[in-house]
Amino acid sequence: MSTQEYITIHQGNSSVSVHLHGATVTSWKCDGQEMLFVSKNAIYNNKKAIRGGIPVIFPNFGPWELGPQHGFARTSRWTLKETNENSDESKAVFTLQDSEETNKMWNYKFCVSYILLLRKKEFEARLQVENIGSEEFKFTTLLHTYLSVSDVNKSTISGLQGLQYIDKVCGGKTFTEDRELVGVQENYDRVYMSTPNTHVVTNSTGGRSIRITKTNFPDTVVWNPWIEKAKGMSDFGDDEYLCMLCVEAGHVASPLTLSAGGVFEGKQVLSIC
Ligand code: TA6
């Protein structure tokens, strides 16, 4: 019997699809229009992270000496706990609990719940991390959102002016952003710190703008691999850098500390504006 690989929830002409591998959202259609980017070369082997959509980054953003880059959540099999569709909101809940495999890398007891709420014009993703052990632990976490854009050269991101950012393309040096609207016309890999709770990304699919409203995710990562790095990624088309832009809500500039029994919740709401 084939195991269930993904689910789709609906609200009128909107829908969200989620793979149990990594609880990776691979589609958000708003009024029938796909708003997320997934590479045509993405690999669905239940081993590698799916290249696109919204990979869940936990318990570590970036290179990790204890395990895979960006942590084990996006390459783990999550459990579908609940789905529910009613007249104005559809819901899907996934969980990931520590296991023998995760404990070998990171010996802490946790339960992550990922609550997805779809409404006709918006899509909310809530990430709850619970420390169910007796020892406090530190972690970083992020929703690695790949937005679909018509032409990245024509997209802008609001809400970054005056903020400091760590530029991973420039050896991790820190700079200050002076633009009101940030455009991306080269390889960007930046962690903007202490960002406002709202960003607007222009010129996504069909020329629409997407509003990202975040809570408890104080940092915003902006990433586009551009030409050379796109060529170096086997699960990413050489020209796909033109039609994607990662604007990622997270808590990554400094680790969170979660005491025994503590719960962290971060969330983002994507909407069309
Ligand atoms: O979010 C940006 C980033 O940290 C970049 O450094 C780049 O590595 C990207 O994530 C994708 O990482 P991945 O491990 O999925 O290739």
JSON list of C-alpha atoms in Angstrom, two decimals, residues 82-250:
[
{"chain": "A", "resi": 82, "resn": "GLU", "atom": "CA", "xyz": [-5.21, 16.81, 11.86]},
{"chain": "A", "resi": 83, "resn": "THR", "atom": "CA", "xyz": [-6.90, 18.25, 8.81]},
{"chain": "A", "resi": 84, "resn": "ASN", "atom": "CA", "xyz": [-10.10, 20.23, 8.85]},
{"chain": "A", "resi": 85, "resn": "GLU", "atom": "CA", "xyz": [-11.90, 22.26, 6.19]},
{"chain": "A", "resi": 86, "resn": "ASN", "atom": "CA", "xyz": [-14.73, 24.61, 7.10]},
{"chain": "A", "resi": 87, "resn": "SER", "atom": "CA", "xyz": [-16.43, 27.52, 5.35]},
{"chain": "A", "resi": 88, "resn": "ASP", "atom": "CA", "xyz": [-13.80, 30.20, 5.91]},
{"chain": "A", "resi": 89, "resn": "GLU", "atom": "CA", "xyz": [-10.66, 28.41, 7.12]},
{"chain": "A", "resi": 90, "resn": "SER", "atom": "CA", "xyz": [-8.95, 25.10, 6.41]},
{"chain": "A", "resi": 91, "resn": "LYS", "atom": "CA", "xyz": [-6.37, 23.65, 8.76]},
{"chain": "A", "resi": 92, "resn": "ALA", "atom": "CA", "xyz": [-3.62, 21.05, 8.73]},
{"chain": "A", "resi": 93, "resn": "VAL", "atom": "CA", "xyz": [-1.41, 20.20, 11.71]},
{"chain": "A", "resi": 94, "resn": "PHE", "atom": "CA", "xyz": [1.88, 18.32, 11.50]},
{"chain": "A", "resi": 95, "resn": "THR", "atom": "CA", "xyz": [4.19, 17.26, 14.32]},
{"chain": "A", "resi": 96, "resn": "LEU", "atom": "CA", "xyz": [7.81, 16.21, 14.64]},
{"chain": "A", "resi": 97, "resn": "GLN", "atom": "CA", "xyz": [9.07, 14.70, 17.87]},
{"chain": "A", "resi": 98, "resn": "ASP", "atom": "CA", "xyz": [12.61, 13.79, 18.88]},
{"chain": "A", "resi": 99, "resn": "SER", "atom": "CA", "xyz": [13.66, 10.28, 17.86]},
{"chain": "A", "resi": 100, "resn": "GLU", "atom": "CA", "xyz": [16.62, 7.96, 18.17]},
{"chain": "A", "resi": 101, "resn": "GLU", "atom": "CA", "xyz": [17.90, 9.50, 14.94]},
{"chain": "A", "resi": 102, "resn": "THR", "atom": "CA", "xyz": [17.57, 13.11, 16.07]},
{"chain": "A", "resi": 103, "resn": "ASN", "atom": "CA", "xyz": [18.92, 12.32, 19.53]},
{"chain": "A", "resi": 104, "resn": "LYS", "atom": "CA", "xyz": [22.12, 10.97, 17.96]},
{"chain": "A", "resi": 105, "resn": "MET", "atom": "CA", "xyz": [22.70, 14.45, 16.52]},
{"chain": "A", "resi": 106, "resn": "TRP", "atom": "CA", "xyz": [21.06, 16.66, 19.13]},
{"chain": "A", "resi": 107, "resn": "ASN", "atom": "CA", "xyz": [20.22, 14.95, 22.42]},
{"chain": "A", "resi": 108, "resn": "TYR", "atom": "CA", "xyz": [17.20, 16.96, 23.52]},
{"chain": "A", "resi": 109, "resn": "LYS", "atom": "CA", "xyz": [13.50, 16.08, 23.82]},
{"chain": "A", "resi": 110, "resn": "PHE", "atom": "CA", "xyz": [11.21, 18.26, 21.77]},
{"chain": "A", "resi": 111, "resn": "CYS", "atom": "CA", "xyz": [7.89, 18.32, 19.98]},
{"chain": "A", "resi": 112, "resn": "VAL", "atom": "CA", "xyz": [7.47, 20.69, 17.05]},
{"chain": "A", "resi": 113, "resn": "SER", "atom": "CA", "xyz": [3.92, 21.42, 15.90]},
{"chain": "A", "resi": 114, "resn": "TYR", "atom": "CA", "xyz": [3.37, 23.08, 12.53]},
{"chain": "A", "resi": 115, "resn": "ILE", "atom": "CA", "xyz": [-0.11, 24.53, 12.20]},
{"chain": "A", "resi": 116, "resn": "LEU", "atom": "CA", "xyz": [-1.16, 25.62, 8.71]},
{"chain": "A", "resi": 117, "resn": "LEU", "atom": "CA", "xyz": [-4.29, 27.77, 8.32]},
{"chain": "A", "resi": 118, "resn": "LEU", "atom": "CA", "xyz": [-5.60, 28.57, 4.86]},
{"chain": "A", "resi": 119, "resn": "ARG", "atom": "CA", "xyz": [-8.15, 31.33, 4.25]},
{"chain": "A", "resi": 120, "resn": "LYS", "atom": "CA", "xyz": [-9.36, 32.51, 0.88]},
{"chain": "A", "resi": 121, "resn": "LYS", "atom": "CA", "xyz": [-6.86, 35.36, 0.59]},
{"chain": "A", "resi": 122, "resn": "GLU", "atom": "CA", "xyz": [-4.15, 34.42, 3.08]},
{"chain": "A", "resi": 123, "resn": "PHE", "atom": "CA", "xyz": [-2.05, 31.55, 4.37]},
{"chain": "A", "resi": 124, "resn": "GLU", "atom": "CA", "xyz": [-0.81, 31.34, 7.96]},
{"chain": "A", "resi": 125, "resn": "ALA", "atom": "CA", "xyz": [1.98, 29.09, 9.17]},
{"chain": "A", "resi": 126, "resn": "ARG", "atom": "CA", "xyz": [2.58, 28.72, 12.92]},
{"chain": "A", "resi": 127, "resn": "LEU", "atom": "CA", "xyz": [5.62, 26.90, 14.26]},
{"chain": "A", "resi": 128, "resn": "GLN", "atom": "CA", "xyz": [5.48, 25.81, 17.89]},
{"chain": "A", "resi": 129, "resn": "VAL", "atom": "CA", "xyz": [8.55, 24.31, 19.55]},
{"chain": "A", "resi": 130, "resn": "GLU", "atom": "CA", "xyz": [8.00, 22.63, 22.92]},
{"chain": "A", "resi": 131, "resn": "ASN", "atom": "CA", "xyz": [10.81, 21.49, 25.20]},
{"chain": "A", "resi": 132, "resn": "ILE", "atom": "CA", "xyz": [9.40, 18.24, 26.59]},
{"chain": "A", "resi": 133, "resn": "GLY", "atom": "CA", "xyz": [12.65, 17.24, 28.30]},
{"chain": "A", "resi": 134, "resn": "SER", "atom": "CA", "xyz": [14.27, 18.22, 31.56]},
{"chain": "A", "resi": 135, "resn": "GLU", "atom": "CA", "xyz": [17.16, 20.24, 30.09]},
{"chain": "A", "resi": 136, "resn": "GLU", "atom": "CA", "xyz": [17.01, 23.65, 28.45]},
{"chain": "A", "resi": 137, "resn": "PHE", "atom": "CA", "xyz": [18.19, 23.80, 24.85]},
{"chain": "A", "resi": 138, "resn": "LYS", "atom": "CA", "xyz": [19.21, 26.47, 22.36]},
{"chain": "A", "resi": 139, "resn": "PHE", "atom": "CA", "xyz": [18.08, 26.54, 18.71]},
{"chain": "A", "resi": 140, "resn": "THR", "atom": "CA", "xyz": [17.55, 28.75, 15.70]},
{"chain": "A", "resi": 141, "resn": "THR", "atom": "CA", "xyz": [14.57, 28.36, 13.39]},
{"chain": "A", "resi": 142, "resn": "LEU", "atom": "CA", "xyz": [13.17, 29.80, 10.17]},
{"chain": "A", "resi": 143, "resn": "LEU", "atom": "CA", "xyz": [10.53, 29.34, 7.48]},
{"chain": "A", "resi": 144, "resn": "HIS", "atom": "CA", "xyz": [12.59, 29.16, 4.28]},
{"chain": "A", "resi": 145, "resn": "THR", "atom": "CA", "xyz": [9.97, 30.68, 1.96]},
{"chain": "A", "resi": 146, "resn": "TYR", "atom": "CA", "xyz": [10.66, 30.58, -1.79]},
{"chain": "A", "resi": 147, "resn": "LEU", "atom": "CA", "xyz": [8.37, 33.14, -3.45]},
{"chain": "A", "resi": 148, "resn": "SER", "atom": "CA", "xyz": [7.54, 32.87, -7.13]},
{"chain": "A", "resi": 149, "resn": "VAL", "atom": "CA", "xyz": [8.27, 36.14, -8.97]},
{"chain": "A", "resi": 150, "resn": "SER", "atom": "CA", "xyz": [7.69, 37.14, -12.58]},
{"chain": "A", "resi": 151, "resn": "ASP", "atom": "CA", "xyz": [11.21, 38.60, -12.95]},
{"chain": "A", "resi": 152, "resn": "VAL", "atom": "CA", "xyz": [13.41, 38.99, -9.88]},
{"chain": "A", "resi": 153, "resn": "ASN", "atom": "CA", "xyz": [15.01, 42.07, -11.48]},
{"chain": "A", "resi": 154, "resn": "LYS", "atom": "CA", "xyz": [11.67, 43.84, -11.09]},
{"chain": "A", "resi": 155, "resn": "SER", "atom": "CA", "xyz": [10.82, 42.73, -7.54]},
{"chain": "A", "resi": 156, "resn": "THR", "atom": "CA", "xyz": [11.42, 44.84, -4.43]},
{"chain": "A", "resi": 157, "resn": "ILE", "atom": "CA", "xyz": [11.24, 44.11, -0.69]},
{"chain": "A", "resi": 158, "resn": "SER", "atom": "CA", "xyz": [10.03, 46.77, 1.78]},
{"chain": "A", "resi": 159, "resn": "GLY", "atom": "CA", "xyz": [10.80, 47.16, 5.47]},
{"chain": "A", "resi": 160, "resn": "LEU", "atom": "CA", "xyz": [14.59, 46.80, 5.47]},
{"chain": "A", "resi": 161, "resn": "GLN", "atom": "CA", "xyz": [15.78, 50.40, 5.36]},
{"chain": "A", "resi": 162, "resn": "GLY", "atom": "CA", "xyz": [18.21, 51.42, 8.10]},
{"chain": "A", "resi": 163, "resn": "LEU", "atom": "CA", "xyz": [18.62, 47.84, 9.35]},
{"chain": "A", "resi": 164, "resn": "GLN", "atom": "CA", "xyz": [21.87, 45.99, 9.85]},
{"chain": "A", "resi": 165, "resn": "TYR", "atom": "CA", "xyz": [22.43, 42.81, 7.88]},
{"chain": "A", "resi": 166, "resn": "ILE", "atom": "CA", "xyz": [24.99, 40.02, 7.89]},
{"chain": "A", "resi": 167, "resn": "ASP", "atom": "CA", "xyz": [26.17, 39.55, 4.31]},
{"chain": "A", "resi": 168, "resn": "LYS", "atom": "CA", "xyz": [27.19, 35.93, 3.73]},
{"chain": "A", "resi": 169, "resn": "VAL", "atom": "CA", "xyz": [28.34, 36.86, 0.23]},
{"chain": "A", "resi": 170, "resn": "CYS", "atom": "CA", "xyz": [30.86, 39.25, 1.79]},
{"chain": "A", "resi": 171, "resn": "GLY", "atom": "CA", "xyz": [32.35, 36.87, 4.35]},
{"chain": "A", "resi": 172, "resn": "GLY", "atom": "CA", "xyz": [29.69, 37.49, 6.96]},
{"chain": "A", "resi": 173, "resn": "LYS", "atom": "CA", "xyz": [30.51, 41.16, 7.39]},
{"chain": "A", "resi": 174, "resn": "THR", "atom": "CA", "xyz": [27.77, 43.44, 8.76]},
{"chain": "A", "resi": 175, "resn": "PHE", "atom": "CA", "xyz": [26.40, 46.39, 6.77]},
{"chain": "A", "resi": 176, "resn": "THR", "atom": "CA", "xyz": [23.50, 48.83, 7.01]},
{"chain": "A", "resi": 177, "resn": "GLU", "atom": "CA", "xyz": [20.74, 48.83, 4.39]},
{"chain": "A", "resi": 178, "resn": "ASP", "atom": "CA", "xyz": [20.06, 52.32, 3.07]},
{"chain": "A", "resi": 179, "resn": "ARG", "atom": "CA", "xyz": [17.35, 51.54, 0.51]},
{"chain": "A", "resi": 180, "resn": "GLU", "atom": "CA", "xyz": [13.64, 51.94, 1.26]},
{"chain": "A", "resi": 181, "resn": "LEU", "atom": "CA", "xyz": [12.89, 49.25, -1.34]},
{"chain": "A", "resi": 182, "resn": "VAL", "atom": "CA", "xyz": [15.49, 46.51, -1.75]},
{"chain": "A", "resi": 183, "resn": "GLY", "atom": "CA", "xyz": [15.97, 45.09, -5.24]},
{"chain": "A", "resi": 184, "resn": "VAL", "atom": "CA", "xyz": [18.04, 41.95, -5.96]},
{"chain": "A", "resi": 185, "resn": "GLN", "atom": "CA", "xyz": [20.18, 41.92, -9.10]},
{"chain": "A", "resi": 186, "resn": "GLU", "atom": "CA", "xyz": [23.01, 39.63, -7.98]},
{"chain": "A", "resi": 187, "resn": "ASN", "atom": "CA", "xyz": [23.71, 36.78, -5.55]},
{"chain": "A", "resi": 188, "resn": "TYR", "atom": "CA", "xyz": [22.13, 37.84, -2.25]},
{"chain": "A", "resi": 189, "resn": "ASP", "atom": "CA", "xyz": [22.53, 35.88, 0.98]},
{"chain": "A", "resi": 190, "resn": "ARG", "atom": "CA", "xyz": [21.72, 38.30, 3.78]},
{"chain": "A", "resi": 191, "resn": "VAL", "atom": "CA", "xyz": [20.41, 38.02, 7.32]},
{"chain": "A", "resi": 192, "resn": "TYR", "atom": "CA", "xyz": [18.61, 41.29, 8.12]},
{"chain": "A", "resi": 193, "resn": "MET", "atom": "CA", "xyz": [18.35, 41.65, 11.89]},
{"chain": "A", "resi": 194, "resn": "SER", "atom": "CA", "xyz": [15.55, 43.02, 14.10]},
{"chain": "A", "resi": 195, "resn": "THR", "atom": "CA", "xyz": [13.26, 43.51, 11.12]},
{"chain": "A", "resi": 196, "resn": "PRO", "atom": "CA", "xyz": [9.72, 44.89, 11.32]},
{"chain": "A", "resi": 197, "resn": "ASN", "atom": "CA", "xyz": [6.82, 42.45, 11.36]},
{"chain": "A", "resi": 198, "resn": "THR", "atom": "CA", "xyz": [5.72, 43.32, 7.83]},
{"chain": "A", "resi": 199, "resn": "HIS", "atom": "CA", "xyz": [7.43, 43.12, 4.44]},
{"chain": "A", "resi": 200, "resn": "VAL", "atom": "CA", "xyz": [5.82, 43.63, 1.04]},
{"chain": "A", "resi": 201, "resn": "VAL", "atom": "CA", "xyz": [7.39, 41.85, -1.93]},
{"chain": "A", "resi": 202, "resn": "THR", "atom": "CA", "xyz": [6.35, 43.32, -5.28]},
{"chain": "A", "resi": 203, "resn": "ASN", "atom": "CA", "xyz": [6.03, 41.72, -8.70]},
{"chain": "A", "resi": 204, "resn": "SER", "atom": "CA", "xyz": [5.36, 38.18, -7.59]},
{"chain": "A", "resi": 205, "resn": "THR", "atom": "CA", "xyz": [3.31, 35.88, -9.82]},
{"chain": "A", "resi": 206, "resn": "GLY", "atom": "CA", "xyz": [1.03, 37.80, -12.13]},
{"chain": "A", "resi": 207, "resn": "GLY", "atom": "CA", "xyz": [2.50, 41.10, -10.96]},
{"chain": "A", "resi": 208, "resn": "ARG", "atom": "CA", "xyz": [0.77, 40.79, -7.57]},
{"chain": "A", "resi": 209, "resn": "SER", "atom": "CA", "xyz": [2.41, 41.89, -4.33]},
{"chain": "A", "resi": 210, "resn": "ILE", "atom": "CA", "xyz": [2.76, 39.54, -1.35]},
{"chain": "A", "resi": 211, "resn": "ARG", "atom": "CA", "xyz": [2.63, 40.81, 2.24]},
{"chain": "A", "resi": 212, "resn": "ILE", "atom": "CA", "xyz": [4.60, 38.82, 4.80]},
{"chain": "A", "resi": 213, "resn": "THR", "atom": "CA", "xyz": [3.38, 39.49, 8.34]},
{"chain": "A", "resi": 214, "resn": "LYS", "atom": "CA", "xyz": [5.47, 37.74, 10.98]},
{"chain": "A", "resi": 215, "resn": "THR", "atom": "CA", "xyz": [5.32, 37.31, 14.75]},
{"chain": "A", "resi": 216, "resn": "ASN", "atom": "CA", "xyz": [8.23, 36.30, 17.00]},
{"chain": "A", "resi": 217, "resn": "PHE", "atom": "CA", "xyz": [10.50, 35.94, 13.98]},
{"chain": "A", "resi": 218, "resn": "PRO", "atom": "CA", "xyz": [12.79, 38.96, 14.48]},
{"chain": "A", "resi": 219, "resn": "ASP", "atom": "CA", "xyz": [15.07, 38.31, 11.48]},
{"chain": "A", "resi": 220, "resn": "THR", "atom": "CA", "xyz": [14.54, 38.19, 7.72]},
{"chain": "A", "resi": 221, "resn": "VAL", "atom": "CA", "xyz": [16.82, 36.29, 5.34]},
{"chain": "A", "resi": 222, "resn": "VAL", "atom": "CA", "xyz": [16.96, 37.43, 1.71]},
{"chain": "A", "resi": 223, "resn": "TRP", "atom": "CA", "xyz": [18.46, 34.92, -0.72]},
{"chain": "A", "resi": 224, "resn": "ASN", "atom": "CA", "xyz": [18.84, 34.49, -4.42]},
{"chain": "A", "resi": 225, "resn": "PRO", "atom": "CA", "xyz": [21.65, 32.21, -5.73]},
{"chain": "A", "resi": 226, "resn": "TRP", "atom": "CA", "xyz": [21.97, 34.16, -9.01]},
{"chain": "A", "resi": 227, "resn": "ILE", "atom": "CA", "xyz": [23.71, 32.78, -12.10]},
{"chain": "A", "resi": 228, "resn": "GLU", "atom": "CA", "xyz": [26.85, 30.96, -10.92]},
{"chain": "A", "resi": 229, "resn": "LYS", "atom": "CA", "xyz": [25.39, 29.38, -7.75]},
{"chain": "A", "resi": 230, "resn": "ALA", "atom": "CA", "xyz": [22.25, 28.41, -9.67]},
{"chain": "A", "resi": 231, "resn": "LYS", "atom": "CA", "xyz": [24.46, 26.46, -12.09]},
{"chain": "A", "resi": 232, "resn": "GLY", "atom": "CA", "xyz": [26.10, 24.71, -9.12]},
{"chain": "A", "resi": 233, "resn": "MET", "atom": "CA", "xyz": [22.80, 23.38, -7.72]},
{"chain": "A", "resi": 234, "resn": "SER", "atom": "CA", "xyz": [21.75, 20.05, -9.30]},
{"chain": "A", "resi": 235, "resn": "ASP", "atom": "CA", "xyz": [18.18, 20.43, -8.02]},
{"chain": "A", "resi": 236, "resn": "PHE", "atom": "CA", "xyz": [17.75, 23.95, -9.38]},
{"chain": "A", "resi": 237, "resn": "GLY", "atom": "CA", "xyz": [17.44, 25.05, -13.02]},
{"chain": "A", "resi": 238, "resn": "ASP", "atom": "CA", "xyz": [20.23, 27.27, -14.32]},
{"chain": "A", "resi": 239, "resn": "ASP", "atom": "CA", "xyz": [17.75, 30.04, -15.22]},
{"chain": "A", "resi": 240, "resn": "GLU", "atom": "CA", "xyz": [15.39, 29.61, -12.27]},
{"chain": "A", "resi": 241, "resn": "TYR", "atom": "CA", "xyz": [17.10, 32.34, -10.24]},
{"chain": "A", "resi": 242, "resn": "LEU", "atom": "CA", "xyz": [15.10, 34.76, -12.39]},
{"chain": "A", "resi": 243, "resn": "CYS", "atom": "CA", "xyz": [11.71, 33.52, -11.13]},
{"chain": "A", "resi": 244, "resn": "MET", "atom": "CA", "xyz": [12.29, 33.07, -7.40]},
{"chain": "A", "resi": 245, "resn": "LEU", "atom": "CA", "xyz": [13.13, 35.18, -4.38]},
{"chain": "A", "resi": 246, "resn": "CYS", "atom": "CA", "xyz": [13.58, 33.83, -0.86]},
{"chain": "A", "resi": 247, "resn": "VAL", "atom": "CA", "xyz": [12.28, 36.14, 1.86]},
{"chain": "A", "resi": 248, "resn": "GLU", "atom": "CA", "xyz": [12.53, 34.07, 5.02]},
{"chain": "A", "resi": 249, "resn": "ALA", "atom": "CA", "xyz": [11.09, 34.85, 8.46]},
{"chain": "A", "resi": 250, "resn": "GLY", "atom": "CA", "xyz": [13.10, 33.39, 11.32]}
]
